[in-house]
Coordinates of C-alpha atoms and ligand atoms in Angstrom, one line a residue:
M16 CA 11.9 174.4 291.9
I17 CA 11.7 170.7 291.0
S18 CA 13.0 168.3 293.6
T19 CA 16.2 166.4 292.9
T20 CA 15.2 163.3 294.8
S21 CA 12.2 161.0 294.3
N22 CA 9.0 161.7 296.1
L23 CA 7.8 158.1 295.5
N24 CA 8.7 156.9 298.9
K25 CA 6.5 159.7 300.4
C26 CA 3.5 158.2 298.7
Q27 CA 1.6 156.3 301.4
L28 CA -1.8 155.1 302.6
I29 CA -3.1 157.0 305.6
N30 CA -5.5 155.4 308.0
L31 CA -8.1 158.1 308.8
P32 CA -10.0 158.2 312.0
R33 CA -13.2 156.1 312.0
V34 CA -16.0 156.5 314.5
N35 CA -18.2 153.4 314.5
D36 CA -21.7 153.7 315.7
P37 CA -24.8 151.4 315.4
R38 CA -26.1 153.9 312.8
G39 CA -23.0 153.6 310.7
A40 CA -19.4 154.9 310.4
L41 CA -18.0 158.4 310.2
S42 CA -14.5 159.4 309.1
F43 CA -12.8 162.8 309.0
V44 CA -9.7 164.5 307.9
E45 CA -8.0 167.4 309.7
A46 CA -5.5 169.4 307.7
N47 CA -1.9 169.4 309.0
K48 CA -2.8 166.6 311.4
H49 CA -3.9 163.6 309.5
I50 CA -2.4 164.9 306.3
P51 CA 0.8 167.0 305.9
F52 CA -0.8 169.9 304.2
S53 CA -3.6 172.6 304.4
I54 CA -6.6 171.9 302.3
E55 CA -7.3 174.6 299.7
R56 CA -9.6 172.6 297.4
V57 CA -11.8 169.5 297.3
Y58 CA -12.9 167.8 294.1
Y59 CA -14.4 164.5 293.2
L60 CA -14.9 162.2 290.3
F61 CA -18.2 160.5 289.8
D62 CA -20.5 159.2 287.0
L63 CA -17.4 157.7 285.6
S64 CA -17.6 155.9 282.3
S65 CA -17.0 152.1 282.3
G66 CA -13.3 151.4 281.5
C67 CA -12.2 155.1 281.7
S68 CA -8.9 156.2 283.1
R69 CA -8.2 159.6 284.8
G70 CA -5.1 161.4 285.8
S71 CA -2.2 160.8 283.4
H72 CA -0.4 163.8 284.6
A73 CA 1.9 165.0 287.4
H74 CA 1.8 168.1 289.5
I75 CA 4.7 170.5 290.1
H76 CA 3.7 171.7 293.6
L77 CA 0.3 170.1 294.5
E78 CA -0.1 167.6 297.3
Q79 CA -3.2 165.5 297.4
L80 CA -5.0 162.9 299.5
I81 CA -7.1 160.6 297.3
I82 CA -10.0 158.7 298.9
S83 CA -12.4 156.2 297.5
L84 CA -15.7 157.4 299.0
S85 CA -17.6 154.7 297.3
G86 CA -16.6 151.6 295.2
S87 CA -13.0 151.1 294.3
F88 CA -10.3 152.0 291.8
T89 CA -6.6 151.6 291.2
V90 CA -4.0 154.4 291.5
K91 CA -0.7 153.9 289.6
L92 CA 2.1 156.2 290.8
S93 CA 5.5 156.7 289.2
D94 CA 8.6 158.9 289.6
N95 CA 9.9 158.0 286.2
V96 CA 12.2 155.3 287.6
N97 CA 10.0 153.3 290.0
S98 CA 6.3 152.8 290.3
Q99 CA 3.8 151.8 293.0
T100 CA 0.2 150.7 292.7
F101 CA -2.5 151.1 295.2
H102 CA -6.1 149.8 295.2
L103 CA -8.4 152.2 297.0
H104 CA -11.7 150.7 298.2
R105 CA -12.4 152.2 301.7
P106 CA -13.6 155.7 302.7
D107 CA -11.4 155.5 305.9
I108 CA -8.1 155.2 304.0
G109 CA -6.6 157.9 301.9
L110 CA -3.6 157.8 299.6
Y111 CA -1.1 160.7 300.0
V112 CA 0.5 161.8 296.8
P113 CA 3.3 164.5 297.0
P114 CA 4.4 166.7 294.0
M115 CA 6.3 165.4 291.0
I116 CA 4.6 162.0 290.8
W117 CA 2.9 160.8 287.6
R118 CA -0.5 159.2 288.4
D119 CA -3.0 157.1 286.5
L120 CA -6.3 156.2 288.0
V121 CA -7.9 153.1 286.4
D122 CA -10.2 150.2 287.0
F123 CA -13.1 152.2 288.5
S124 CA -15.9 150.0 289.8
S125 CA -19.4 150.9 288.8
G126 CA -20.6 153.8 290.8
A127 CA -17.2 154.6 292.2
V128 CA -16.7 158.1 293.7
C129 CA -13.1 159.4 294.1
M130 CA -12.6 162.4 296.4
V131 CA -9.4 164.4 296.3
L132 CA -8.2 166.8 299.0
A133 CA -5.7 169.2 297.4
S134 CA -3.2 171.6 298.9
L135 CA -3.7 174.4 296.3
P136 CA -6.4 176.0 294.2
Y137 CA -6.8 174.7 290.7
S138 CA -4.1 175.9 288.3
E139 CA -3.4 174.5 284.9
D140 CA 0.2 175.9 285.3
D141 CA 0.8 173.3 288.0
Y142 CA 0.1 170.4 285.7
I143 CA 2.6 168.3 283.6
R144 CA 0.4 166.6 281.2
N145 CA 2.9 165.4 278.7
H146 CA 4.9 162.3 279.9
S147 CA 8.0 163.3 278.0
D148 CA 7.9 166.7 279.7
F149 CA 7.6 164.9 283.1
V150 CA 10.7 162.8 282.2
N151 CA 12.6 166.0 281.2
H152 CA 11.3 168.0 284.2
S153 CA 12.3 165.3 286.7
F154 CA 16.0 165.5 287.7
F155 CA 15.3 162.1 289.1
Q156 CA 16.1 160.1 285.9
K157 CA 16.7 156.6 284.9
Ligands
LIG225 P1 -8.1 166.9 285.3 O1 -7.3 167.2 286.5 O2 -7.3 166.7 284.1 O3 -8.9 165.5 285.6 P2 -8.4 164.0 285.7 O4 -7.0 164.0 286.2 O5 -9.4 163.4 286.7 O6 -8.5 163.3 284.4 O7 -9.2 167.9 285.1 C1 -10.2 167.7 284.1 C2 -10.8 169.1 283.7 O8 -11.4 169.7 284.9 C3 -9.8 170.1 283.2 O9 -10.3 170.8 282.2 C4 -9.5 171.0 284.4 C5 -10.9 170.9 285.1 N1 -10.7 171.1 286.6 C6 -11.1 172.3 287.2 O10 -11.6 173.2 286.6 N2 -10.9 172.4 288.6 C7 -10.3 171.4 289.3 O11 -10.2 171.5 290.5 C8 -9.9 170.2 288.6 C9 -9.3 169.1 289.4 C10 -10.1 170.1 287.3

């Protein structure tokens, strides 16, 4: 079932634990503690082409935490009425993205690595790839 209210206000940056040490830093994520979901899948974007954009879709059920493990990039989020933009550039901060949010990932720096923790296994059925479908799917309309 599609939600009748916007999830945009649930999108938020999450400060992850960071253990500093003379040898370097260590961060970690525990499911259902630092993030509000169980982790069923991890994927990552790397070797990205200069000027590329990723995303350009929404998910019906999937929850995600997006982390810049290296370099930086911009995440544009929209519920079809309002939008929010986040610049991710630290491995100790993640961006929580709930279902039914259109996302575009752009402005990847050279060598950027984007890791995503996801609440569900991969399923093409969970994607809304056509923006018009997203507008029609979303009861939260202009
Ligand atoms: P997609 O989610 O569209 O990538 P992006 O949003 O970064 O542009 O996925 C690109 C391709 O990779 C698509 O054919 C599906 C496949 N894929 C998997 O097989 N498993 C996964 O976990 C993900 C995220 C994608």
